[in-house]
């Protein structure tokens, strides 16, 4: 009966294309372009039948990255929202929560 080290050695001999360890694995390119400037967090009621919404404006990100940030915010806050026209809209008056979440994500923000 072979021990596990001998079995592993035999398996690697039969499959030479396998990486040796974690250092040999291809690196994932998960770096996204960072937000360079500061974003503004605004509470808005106009055109919403009296309902409040938190608007995050001033993004310098491509639309795909903006959608990712919006999805992350919505998941962290447990609320609905959308990303359109270079802005992120979060349902309800969540200014403090949005500021806290953006700060945790490493994005500079201020409440207006």
N, CA, C and O atoms as a printed pandas DataFrame, in Angstrom:
     atom_number atom_name residue_name chain_id  residue_number  x_coord  y_coord  z_coord
0              1         N          UNK        A               1    0.838   -1.178    0.000
1              2        CA          UNK        A               1    0.000    0.000    0.000
2              3         C          UNK        A               1    0.886    1.246    0.000
3              4         O          UNK        A               1    1.832    1.342    0.782
4              5         N          UNK        A               2    0.575    2.197   -0.881
5              6        CA          UNK        A               2    1.329    3.440   -0.992
6              7         C          UNK        A               2    0.819    4.470    0.005
7              8         O          UNK        A               2   -0.378    4.543    0.286
8              9         N          UNK        A               3    1.739    5.262    0.534
9             10        CA          UNK        A               3    1.266    6.368    1.365
10            11         C          UNK        A               3    0.870    7.535    0.454
11            12         O          UNK        A               3    1.110    7.487   -0.752
12            13         N          UNK        A               4    0.286    8.545    1.006
13            14        CA          UNK        A               4   -0.248    9.650    0.206
14            15         C          UNK        A               4    0.846   10.421   -0.518
15            16         O          UNK        A               4    0.604   10.954   -1.601
16            17         N          UNK        A               5    2.060   10.494    0.063
17            18        CA          UNK        A               5    3.145   11.220   -0.593
18            19         C          UNK        A               5    3.605   10.486   -1.854
19            20         O          UNK        A               5    3.892   11.116   -2.871
20            21         N          UNK        A               6    3.672    9.185   -1.787
21            22        CA          UNK        A               6    4.048    8.410   -2.967
22            23         C          UNK        A               6    2.971    8.503   -4.041
23            24         O          UNK        A               6    3.279    8.594   -5.229
24            25         N          UNK        A               7    1.712    8.479   -3.623
25            26        CA          UNK        A               7    0.615    8.612   -4.583
26            27         C          UNK        A               7    0.662    9.977   -5.273
27            28         O          UNK        A               7    0.439   10.076   -6.480
28            29         N          UNK        A               8    0.949   11.016   -4.506
29            30        CA          UNK        A               8    1.040   12.356   -5.079
30            31         C          UNK        A               8    2.208   12.452   -6.057
31            32         O          UNK        A               8    2.069   13.020   -7.140
32            33         N          UNK        A               9    3.341   11.905   -5.680
33            34        CA          UNK        A               9    4.519   11.906   -6.549
34            35         C          UNK        A               9    4.211   11.173   -7.855
35            36         O          UNK        A               9    4.578   11.645   -8.930
36            37         N          UNK        A              10    3.543   10.032   -7.768
37            38        CA          UNK        A              10    3.185    9.267   -8.957
38            39         C          UNK        A              10    2.198   10.044   -9.823
39            40         O          UNK        A              10    2.315   10.048  -11.048
40            41         N          UNK        A              11    1.236   10.694   -9.197
41            42        CA          UNK        A              11    0.250   11.483   -9.931
42            43         C          UNK        A              11    0.921   12.629  -10.681
43            44         O          UNK        A              11    0.584   12.901  -11.834
44            45         N          UNK        A              12    1.875   13.304  -10.028
45            46        CA          UNK        A              12    2.589   14.410  -10.679
46            47         C          UNK        A              12    3.471   13.909  -11.812
47            48         O          UNK        A              12    3.623   14.593  -12.824
48            49         N          UNK        A              13    4.055   12.723  -11.657
49            50        CA          UNK        A              13    4.880   12.154  -12.727
50            51         C          UNK        A              13    4.023   11.837  -13.952
51            52         O          UNK        A              13    4.476   11.983  -15.087
52            53         N          UNK        A              14    2.786   11.405  -13.718
53            54        CA          UNK        A              14    1.888   11.068  -14.822
54            55         C          UNK        A              14    1.274   12.315  -15.468
55            56         O          UNK        A              14    0.827   12.256  -16.613
56            57         N          UNK        A              15    1.247   13.454  -14.738
57            58        CA          UNK        A              15    0.652   14.692  -15.228
58            59         C          UNK        A              15    1.650   15.847  -15.085
59            60         O          UNK        A              15    1.538   16.647  -14.156
60            61         N          UNK        A              16    2.625   15.940  -15.997
61            62        CA          UNK        A              16    3.683   16.950  -15.846
62            63         C          UNK        A              16    3.204   18.391  -16.069
63            64         O          UNK        A              16    3.911   19.329  -15.698
64            65         N          UNK        A              17    2.037   18.585  -16.659
65            66        CA          UNK        A              17    1.549   19.938  -16.944
66            67         C          UNK        A              17    0.920   20.625  -15.733
67            68         O          UNK        A              17    0.615   21.816  -15.788
68            69         N          UNK        A              18    0.726   19.891  -14.650
69            70        CA          UNK        A              18    0.123   20.481  -13.460
70            71         C          UNK        A              18    1.077   21.471  -12.809
71            72         O          UNK        A              18    2.286   21.242  -12.797
72            73         N          UNK        A              19    0.548   22.583  -12.260
73            74        CA          UNK        A              19    1.426   23.510  -11.532
74            75         C          UNK        A              19    1.933   22.869  -10.252
75            76         O          UNK        A              19    1.258   22.029   -9.657
76            77         N          UNK        A              20    3.124   23.270   -9.833
77            78        CA          UNK        A              20    3.744   22.703   -8.636
78            79         C          UNK        A              20    3.078   23.195   -7.350
79            80         O          UNK        A              20    2.951   22.437   -6.389
80            81         N          UNK        A              21    2.659   24.435   -7.330
81            82        CA          UNK        A              21    2.066   24.991   -6.121
82            83         C          UNK        A              21    1.321   26.277   -6.430
83            84         O          UNK        A              21    1.140   26.619   -7.598
84            85         N          UNK        A              22    0.886   26.995   -5.405
85            86        CA          UNK        A              22    0.118   28.216   -5.614
86            87         C          UNK        A              22    0.878   29.283   -6.386
87            88         O          UNK        A              22    0.256   30.080   -7.089
88            89         N          UNK        A              23    2.195   29.325   -6.280
89            90        CA          UNK        A              23    2.971   30.339   -6.990
90            91         C          UNK        A              23    2.929   30.127   -8.497
91            92         O          UNK        A              23    3.130   31.074   -9.258
92            93         N          UNK        A              24    2.672   28.906   -8.936
93            94        CA          UNK        A              24    2.649   28.599  -10.364
94            95         C          UNK        A              24    1.279   28.832  -10.997
95            96         O          UNK        A              24    1.146   28.755  -12.218
96            97         N          UNK        A              25    0.273   29.110  -10.196
97            98        CA          UNK        A              25   -1.056   29.331  -10.746
98            99         C          UNK        A              25   -1.134   30.708  -11.389
99           100         O          UNK        A              25   -0.497   31.644  -10.904
100          101         N          UNK        A              26   -1.901   30.856  -12.473
101          102        CA          UNK        A              26   -2.012   32.175  -13.106
102          103         C          UNK        A              26   -2.718   33.149  -12.173
103          104         O          UNK        A              26   -3.673   32.791  -11.484
104          105         N          UNK        A              27   -2.231   34.389  -12.165
105          106        CA          UNK        A              27   -2.828   35.400  -11.304
106          107         C          UNK        A              27   -4.123   35.901  -11.917
107          108         O          UNK        A              27   -4.231   36.081  -13.130
108          109         N          UNK        A              28   -5.102   36.120  -11.053
109          110        CA          UNK        A              28   -6.364   36.677  -11.514
110          111         C          UNK        A              28   -6.208   38.174  -11.631
111          112         O          UNK        A              28   -5.569   38.807  -10.789
112          113         N          UNK        A              29   -6.778   38.735  -12.654
113          114        CA          UNK        A              29   -6.723   40.173  -12.822
114          115         C          UNK        A              29   -8.003   40.765  -12.269
115          116         O          UNK        A              29   -8.932   41.087  -13.009
116          117         N          UNK        A              30   -8.033   40.903  -10.947
117          118        CA          UNK        A              30   -9.238   41.411  -10.298
118          119         C          UNK        A              30   -9.113   42.886   -9.958
119          120         O          UNK        A              30  -10.017   43.463   -9.354
120          121         N          UNK        A              31   -7.996   43.503  -10.344
121          122        CA          UNK        A              31   -7.838   44.913  -10.040
122          123         C          UNK        A              31   -8.744   45.719  -10.955
123          124         O          UNK        A              31   -8.741   45.554  -12.175
124          125         N          UNK        A              32   -9.510   46.586  -10.336
125          126        CA          UNK        A              32  -10.397   47.460  -11.087
126          127         C          UNK        A              32   -9.834   48.868  -11.021
127          128         O          UNK        A              32   -9.138   49.214  -10.067
128          129         N          UNK        A              33  -10.125   49.673  -12.013
129          130        CA          UNK        A              33   -9.661   51.050  -11.933
130          131         C          UNK        A              33  -10.275   51.728  -10.715
131          132         O          UNK        A              33  -11.482   51.641  -10.493
132          133         N          UNK        A              34   -9.460   52.387   -9.945
133          134        CA          UNK        A              34   -9.940   53.009   -8.709
134          135         C          UNK        A              34  -10.567   54.367   -8.996
135          136         O          UNK        A              34  -10.208   55.051   -9.954
136          137         N          UNK        A              35  -11.500   54.730   -8.153
137          138        CA          UNK        A              35  -12.108   56.048   -8.210
138          139         C          UNK        A              35  -11.057   57.061   -7.775
139          140         O          UNK        A              35  -10.533   56.965   -6.665
140          141         N          UNK        A              36  -10.741   58.029   -8.631
141          142        CA          UNK        A              36   -9.667   58.968   -8.324
142          143         C          UNK        A              36  -10.150   60.125   -7.463
143          144         O          UNK        A              36   -9.469   60.520   -6.517
144          145         N          UNK        A              37  -11.298   60.663   -7.775
145          146        CA          UNK        A              37  -11.798   61.820   -7.040
146          147         C          UNK        A              37  -12.751   61.426   -5.940
147          148         O          UNK        A              37  -12.852   60.259   -5.559
148          149         N          UNK        A              38  -13.443   62.421   -5.442
149          150        CA          UNK        A              38  -14.406   62.205   -4.362
150          151         C          UNK        A              38  -15.806   62.188   -4.954
151          152         O          UNK        A              38  -16.087   62.907   -5.913
152          153         N          UNK        A              39  -16.678   61.375   -4.390
153          154        CA          UNK        A              39  -18.068   61.336   -4.824
154          155         C          UNK        A              39  -18.935   62.073   -3.805
155          156         O          UNK        A              39  -18.581   62.181   -2.630
156          157         N          UNK        A              40  -20.057   62.571   -4.269
157          158        CA          UNK        A              40  -20.987   63.304   -3.417
158          159         C          UNK        A              40  -22.229   62.459   -3.145
159          160         O          UNK        A              40  -22.770   61.819   -4.047
160          161         N          UNK        A              41  -22.668   62.467   -1.893
161          162        CA          UNK        A              41  -23.854   61.719   -1.486
162          163         C          UNK        A              41  -24.956   62.739   -1.205
163          164         O          UNK        A              41  -24.803   63.610   -0.349
164          165         N          UNK        A              42  -26.064   62.623   -1.933
165          166        CA          UNK        A              42  -27.136   63.611   -1.879
166          167         C          UNK        A              42  -28.464   62.915   -1.608
167          168         O          UNK        A              42  -28.732   61.854   -2.171
168          169         N          UNK        A              43  -29.308   63.510   -0.739
169          170        CA          UNK        A              43  -30.666   62.995   -0.555
170          171         C          UNK        A              43  -31.572   63.759   -1.518
171          172         O          UNK        A              43  -31.464   64.978   -1.651
172          173         N          UNK        A              44  -32.460   63.037   -2.183
173          174        CA          UNK        A              44  -33.304   63.649   -3.198
174          175         C          UNK        A              44  -34.738   63.160   -3.057
175          176         O          UNK        A              44  -34.979   61.994   -2.745
176          177         N          UNK        A              45  -35.700   64.076   -3.294
177          178        CA          UNK        A              45  -37.119   63.715   -3.262
178          179         C          UNK        A              45  -37.847   64.088   -4.545
179          180         O          UNK        A              45  -38.947   63.594   -4.792
180          181         N          UNK        A              46  -37.265   64.936   -5.351
181          182        CA          UNK        A              46  -37.945   65.449   -6.545
182          183         C          UNK        A              46  -38.267   64.330   -7.530
183          184         O          UNK        A              46  -37.432   63.471   -7.814
184          185         N          UNK        A              47  -39.487   64.357   -8.040
185          186        CA          UNK        A              47  -39.895   63.401   -9.061
186          187         C          UNK        A              47  -40.053   61.984   -8.572
187          188         O          UNK        A              47  -40.037   61.048   -9.371
188          189         N          UNK        A              48  -40.204   61.807   -7.272
189          190        CA          UNK        A              48  -40.312   60.459   -6.718
190          191         C          UNK        A              48  -41.560   60.300   -5.857
191          192         O          UNK        A              48  -41.609   59.431   -4.987
192          193         N          UNK        A              49  -42.543   61.116   -6.091
193          194        CA          UNK        A              49  -43.825   61.067   -5.364
194          195         C          UNK        A              49  -43.614   61.170   -3.848
195          196         O          UNK        A              49  -44.299   60.502   -3.074
196          197         N          UNK        A              50  -42.663   62.011   -3.435
197          198        CA          UNK        A              50  -42.419   62.232   -2.018
198          199         C          UNK        A              50  -41.515   61.215   -1.360
199          200         O          UNK        A              50  -41.175   61.368   -0.187
200          201         N          UNK        A              51  -41.117   60.182   -2.080
201          202        CA          UNK        A              51  -40.224   59.166   -1.505
202          203         C          UNK        A              51  -38.780   59.650   -1.591
203          204         O          UNK        A              51  -38.391   60.325   -2.544
204          205         N          UNK        A              52  -38.000   59.295   -0.585
205          206        CA          UNK        A              52  -36.609   59.739   -0.574
206          207         C          UNK        A              52  -35.707   58.721   -1.264
207          208         O          UNK        A              52  -35.978   57.520   -1.293
208          209         N          UNK        A              53  -34.629   59.257   -1.814
209          210        CA          UNK        A              53  -33.623   58.418   -2.455
210          211         C          UNK        A              53  -32.261   59.025   -2.167
211          212         O          UNK        A              53  -32.139   60.241   -2.016
212          213         N          UNK        A              54  -31.253   58.197   -2.091
213          214        CA          UNK        A              54  -29.879   58.647   -1.895
214          215         C          UNK        A              54  -29.173   58.540   -3.237
215          216         O          UNK        A              54  -29.106   57.464   -3.832
216          217         N          UNK        A              55  -28.649   59.663   -3.708
217          218        CA          UNK        A              55  -27.983   59.730   -4.997
218          219         C          UNK        A              55  -26.483   59.887   -4.759
219          220         O          UNK        A              55  -26.061   60.728   -3.965
220          221         N          UNK        A              56  -25.695   59.093   -5.435
221          222        CA          UNK        A              56  -24.239   59.161   -5.327
222          223         C          UNK        A              56  -23.717   59.602   -6.688
223          224         O          UNK        A              56  -23.797   58.857   -7.665
224          225         N          UNK        A              57  -23.177   60.824   -6.743
225          226        CA          UNK        A              57  -22.760   61.430   -8.011
226          227         C          UNK        A              57  -21.272   61.747   -7.987
227          228         O          UNK        A              57  -20.649   61.806   -6.927
228          229         N          UNK        A              58  -20.711   61.949   -9.187
229          230        CA          UNK        A              58  -19.315   62.345   -9.316
230          231         C          UNK        A              58  -18.376   61.196   -9.609
231          232         O          UNK        A              58  -17.180   61.297   -9.338
232          233         N          UNK        A              59  -18.883   60.118  -10.151
233          234        CA          UNK        A              59  -18.063   58.937  -10.441
234          235         C          UNK        A              59  -17.192   59.176  -11.659
235          236         O          UNK        A              59  -17.596   59.862  -12.598
236          237         N          UNK        A              60  -16.002   58.610  -11.640
237          238        CA          UNK        A              60  -15.086   58.649  -12.781
238          239         C          UNK        A              60  -14.759   57.227  -13.226
239          240         O          UNK        A              60  -13.645   56.947  -13.669
240          241         N          UNK        A              61  -15.731   56.340  -13.107
241          242        CA          UNK        A              61  -15.536   54.929  -13.443
242          243         C          UNK        A              61  -16.290   54.576  -14.713
243          244         O          UNK        A              61  -17.291   55.214  -15.039
244          245         N          UNK        A              62  -15.815   53.557  -15.438
245          246        CA          UNK        A              62  -16.594   53.044  -16.569
246          247         C          UNK        A              62  -17.913   52.445  -16.070
247          248         O          UNK        A              62  -18.037   52.084  -14.900
248          249         N          UNK        A              63  -18.885   52.346  -16.962
249          250        CA          UNK        A              63  -20.219   51.863  -16.580
250          251         C          UNK        A              63  -20.190   50.467  -15.967
251          252         O          UNK        A              63  -20.940   50.195  -15.029
252          253         N          UNK        A              64  -19.346   49.584  -16.473
253          254        CA          UNK        A              64  -19.291   48.215  -15.935
254          255         C          UNK        A              64  -18.827   48.225  -14.483
255          256         O          UNK        A              64  -19.376   47.499  -13.654
256          257         N          UNK        A              65  -17.826   49.040  -14.168
257          258        CA          UNK        A              65  -17.339   49.121  -12.789
258          259         C          UNK        A              65  -18.353   49.815  -11.890
259          260         O          UNK        A              65  -18.488   49.475  -10.715
260          261         N          UNK        A              66  -19.064   50.789  -12.450
261          262        CA          UNK        A              66  -20.101   51.487  -11.687
262          263         C          UNK        A              66  -21.227   50.526  -11.306
263          264         O          UNK        A              66  -21.765   50.604  -10.201
264          265         N          UNK        A              67  -21.580   49.628  -12.215
265          266        CA          UNK        A              67  -22.601   48.616  -11.911
266          267         C          UNK        A              67  -22.131   47.678  -10.805
267          268         O          UNK        A              67  -22.925   47.273   -9.957
268          269         N          UNK        A              68  -20.842   47.331  -10.809
269          270        CA          UNK        A              68  -20.293   46.476   -9.750
270          271         C          UNK        A              68  -20.346   47.168   -8.396
271          272         O          UNK        A              68  -20.702   46.547   -7.394
272          273         N          UNK        A              69  -19.991   48.457   -8.356
273          274        CA          UNK        A              69  -20.031   49.209   -7.100
274          275         C          UNK        A              69  -21.469   49.310   -6.602
275          276         O          UNK        A              69  -21.730   49.149   -5.410
276          277         N          UNK        A              70  -22.406   49.577   -7.522
277          278        CA          UNK        A              70  -23.820   49.677   -7.139
278          279         C          UNK        A              70  -24.320   48.351   -6.578
279          280         O          UNK        A              70  -25.031   48.331   -5.574
280          281         N          UNK        A              71  -23.957   47.257   -7.211
281          282        CA          UNK        A              71  -24.387   45.941   -6.725
282          283         C          UNK        A              71  -23.813   45.659   -5.338
283          284         O          UNK        A              71  -24.507   45.116   -4.478
284          285         N          UNK        A              72  -22.567   46.021   -5.120
285          286        CA          UNK        A              72  -21.943   45.821   -3.807
286          287         C          UNK        A              72  -22.640   46.656   -2.744
287          288         O          UNK        A              72  -22.915   46.166   -1.649
288          289         N          UNK        A              73  -22.926   47.914   -3.061
289          290        CA          UNK        A              73  -23.616   48.784   -2.109
290          291         C          UNK        A              73  -24.998   48.248   -1.772
291          292         O          UNK        A              73  -25.380   48.197   -0.603
292          293         N          UNK        A              74  -25.742   47.852   -2.782
293          294        CA          UNK        A              74  -27.094   47.344   -2.550
294          295         C          UNK        A              74  -27.071   46.092   -1.687
295          296         O          UNK        A              74  -27.937   45.902   -0.833
296          297         N          UNK        A              75  -26.082   45.243   -1.912
297          298        CA          UNK        A              75  -25.974   44.020   -1.128
298          299         C          UNK        A              75  -25.594   44.333    0.323
299          300         O          UNK        A              75  -26.159   43.756    1.252
300          301         N          UNK        A              76  -24.635   45.250    0.515
301          302        CA          UNK        A              76  -24.212   45.612    1.874
302          303         C          UNK        A              76  -25.336   46.267    2.658
303          304         O          UNK        A              76  -25.497   46.021    3.853
304          305         N          UNK        A              77  -26.118   47.110    1.975
305          306        CA          UNK        A              77  -27.167   47.864    2.649
306          307         C          UNK        A              77  -28.496   47.128    2.691
307          308         O          UNK        A              77  -29.387   47.505    3.451
308          309         N          UNK        A              78  -28.639   46.103    1.901
309          310        CA          UNK        A              78  -29.890   45.349    1.869
310          311         C          UNK        A              78  -31.049   46.184    1.345
311          312         O          UNK        A              78  -32.151   46.144    1.893
312          313         N          UNK        A              79  -30.798   46.932    0.293
313          314        CA          UNK        A              79  -31.822   47.807   -0.266
314          315         C          UNK        A              79  -31.762   47.788   -1.786
315          316         O          UNK        A              79  -30.836   47.231   -2.375
316          317         N          UNK        A              80  -32.741   48.390   -2.402
317          318        CA          UNK        A              80  -32.794   48.459   -3.853
318          319         C          UNK        A              80  -32.086   49.692   -4.357
319          320         O          UNK        A              80  -31.706   50.572   -3.584
320          321         N          UNK        A              81  -31.915   49.746   -5.656
321          322        CA          UNK        A              81  -31.278   50.901   -6.263
322          323         C          UNK        A              81  -30.934   50.609   -7.702
323          324         O          UNK        A              81  -31.298   49.568   -8.249
324          325         N          UNK        A              82  -30.223   51.549   -8.311
325          326        CA          UNK        A              82  -29.839   51.385   -9.710
326          327         C          UNK        A              82  -28.600   52.222   -9.998
327          328         O          UNK        A              82  -28.213   53.073   -9.197
328          329         N          UNK        A              83  -27.987   51.973  -11.142
329          330        CA          UNK        A              83  -26.851   52.755  -11.618
330          331         C          UNK        A              83  -27.151   53.154  -13.049
331          332         O          UNK        A              83  -27.220   52.314  -13.946
332          333         N          UNK        A              84  -27.329   54.465  -13.247
333          334        CA          UNK        A              84  -27.641   54.973  -14.583
334          335         C          UNK        A              84  -27.005   56.336  -14.781
335          336         O          UNK        A              84  -26.907   57.122  -13.839
336          337         N          UNK        A              85  -26.581   56.614  -15.980
337          338        CA          UNK        A              85  -26.102   57.941  -16.326
338          339         C          UNK        A              85  -24.924   58.418  -15.492
339          340         O          UNK        A              85  -24.771   59.620  -15.279
340          341         N          UNK        A              86  -24.097   57.510  -15.020
341          342        CA          UNK        A              86  -22.934   57.897  -14.239
342          343         C          UNK        A              86  -23.223   58.136  -12.766
343          344         O          UNK        A              86  -22.336   58.575  -12.033
344          345         N          UNK        A              87  -24.436   57.860  -12.314
345          346        CA          UNK        A              87  -24.812   58.035  -10.907
346          347         C          UNK        A              87  -25.355   56.719  -10.358
347          348         O          UNK        A              87  -25.837   55.864  -11.101
348          349         N          UNK        A              88  -25.263   56.582   -9.038
349          350        CA          UNK        A              88  -25.861   55.435   -8.358
350          351         C          UNK        A              88  -26.992   55.953   -7.494
351          352         O          UNK        A              88  -26.823   56.926   -6.760
352          353         N          UNK        A              89  -28.151   55.304   -7.579
353          354        CA          UNK        A              89  -29.313   55.676   -6.786
354          355         C          UNK        A              89  -29.631   54.545   -5.825
355          356         O          UNK        A              89  -29.781   53.395   -6.238
356          357         N          UNK        A              90  -29.734   54.873   -4.531
357          358        CA          UNK        A              90  -30.083   53.902   -3.495
358          359         C          UNK        A              90  -31.420   54.334   -2.914
359          360         O          UNK        A              90  -31.608   55.511   -2.607
360          361         N          UNK        A              91  -32.344   53.407   -2.760
361          362        CA          UNK        A              91  -33.669   53.744   -2.238
362          363         C          UNK        A              91  -33.604   54.104   -0.767
363          364         O          UNK        A              91  -32.931   53.437    0.019
364          365         N          UNK        A              92  -34.311   55.169   -0.400
365          366        CA          UNK        A              92  -34.393   55.604    0.993
366          367         C          UNK        A              92  -33.290   56.588    1.357
367          368         O          UNK        A              92  -32.345   56.795    0.595
368          369         N          UNK        A              93  -33.425   57.186    2.526
369          370        CA          UNK        A              93  -32.416   58.112    3.036
370          371         C          UNK        A              93  -31.348   57.301    3.763
371          372         O          UNK        A              93  -31.459   57.061    4.965
372          373         N          UNK        A              94  -30.329   56.884    3.047
373          374        CA          UNK        A              94  -29.275   56.018    3.592
374          375         C          UNK        A              94  -27.913   56.707    3.491
375          376         O          UNK        A              94  -26.898   56.044    3.278
376          377         N          UNK        A              95  -27.887   58.028    3.642
377          378        CA          UNK        A              95  -26.647   58.785    3.450
378          379         C          UNK        A              95  -25.517   58.312    4.362
379          380         O          UNK        A              95  -24.406   58.074    3.889
380          381         N          UNK        A              96  -25.780   58.174    5.643
381          382        CA          UNK        A              96  -24.733   57.749    6.581
382          383         C          UNK        A              96  -24.253   56.330    6.280
383          384         O          UNK        A              96  -23.057   56.044    6.328
384          385         N          UNK        A              97  -25.199   55.452    5.971
385          386        CA          UNK        A              97  -24.836   54.061    5.653
386          387         C          UNK        A              97  -23.997   53.982    4.376
387          388         O          UNK        A              97  -23.035   53.218    4.302
388          389         N          UNK        A              98  -24.373   54.786    3.367
389          390        CA          UNK        A              98  -23.635   54.795    2.111
390          391         C          UNK        A              98  -22.230   55.343    2.339
391          392         O          UNK        A              98  -21.262   54.806    1.801
392          393         N          UNK        A              99  -22.112   56.408    3.133
393          394        CA          UNK        A              99  -20.805   56.979    3.437
394          395         C          UNK        A              99  -19.914   55.945    4.125
395          396         O          UNK        A              99  -18.738   55.812    3.785
396          397         N          UNK        A             100  -20.460   55.226    5.075
397          398        CA          UNK        A             100  -19.703   54.203    5.796
398          399         C          UNK        A             100  -19.267   53.084    4.835
399          400         O          UNK        A             100  -18.118   52.643    4.876
400          401         N          UNK        A             101  -20.174   52.633    3.984
401          402        CA          UNK        A             101  -19.866   51.544    3.059
402          403         C          UNK        A             101  -18.819   51.971    2.032
403          404         O          UNK        A             101  -17.908   51.201    1.724
404          405         N          UNK        A             102  -18.938   53.179    1.503
405          406        CA          UNK        A             102  -17.959   53.649    0.525
406          407         C          UNK        A             102  -16.582   53.812    1.157
407          408         O          UNK        A             102  -15.569   53.506    0.528
408          409         N          UNK        A             103  -16.542   54.291    2.394
409          410        CA          UNK        A             103  -15.274   54.437    3.095
410          411         C          UNK        A             103  -14.616   53.075    3.293
411          412         O          UNK        A             103  -13.402   52.944    3.136
412          413         N          UNK        A             104  -15.409   52.060    3.637
413          414        CA          UNK        A             104  -14.877   50.701    3.789
414          415         C          UNK        A             104  -14.325   50.163    2.472
415          416         O          UNK        A             104  -13.384   49.370    2.455
416          417         N          UNK        A             105  -14.932   50.612    1.360
417          418        CA          UNK        A             105  -14.482   50.162    0.039
418          419         C          UNK        A             105  -13.272   50.966   -0.453
419          420         O          UNK        A             105  -12.727   50.674   -1.517
420          421         N          UNK        A             106  -12.855   51.973    0.315
421          422        CA          UNK        A             106  -11.699   52.775   -0.055
422          423         C          UNK        A             106  -12.012   53.907   -1.012
423          424         O          UNK        A             106  -11.125   54.391   -1.715
424          425         N          UNK        A             107  -13.263   54.333   -1.048
425          426        CA          UNK        A             107  -13.690   55.410   -1.942
426          427         C          UNK        A             107  -13.968   56.655   -1.087
427          428         O          UNK        A             107  -14.695   56.594   -0.096
428          429         N          UNK        A             108  -13.379   57.768   -1.490
429          430        CA          UNK        A             108  -13.592   59.030   -0.763
430          431         C          UNK        A             108  -14.974   59.562   -1.111
431          432         O          UNK        A             108  -15.372   59.594   -2.275
432          433         N          UNK        A             109  -15.695   59.979   -0.077
433          434        CA          UNK        A             109  -17.060   60.481   -0.284
434          435         C          UNK        A             109  -17.371   61.554    0.736
435          436         O          UNK        A             109  -16.736   61.637    1.787
436          437         N          UNK        A             110  -18.358   62.377    0.412
437          438        CA          UNK        A             110  -18.848   63.377    1.369
438          439         C          UNK        A             110  -20.346   63.499    1.200
439          440         O          UNK        A             110  -20.893   63.253    0.125
440          441         N          UNK        A             111  -21.012   63.891    2.302
441          442        CA          UNK        A             111  -22.447   64.095    2.281
442          443         C          UNK        A             111  -22.710   65.570    2.029
443          444         O          UNK        A             111  -22.130   66.437    2.682
444          445         N          UNK        A             112  -23.588   65.843    1.077
445          446        CA          UNK        A             112  -23.973   67.229    0.778
446          447         C          UNK        A             112  -25.368   67.485    1.293
447          448         O          UNK        A             112  -25.888   68.591    1.145
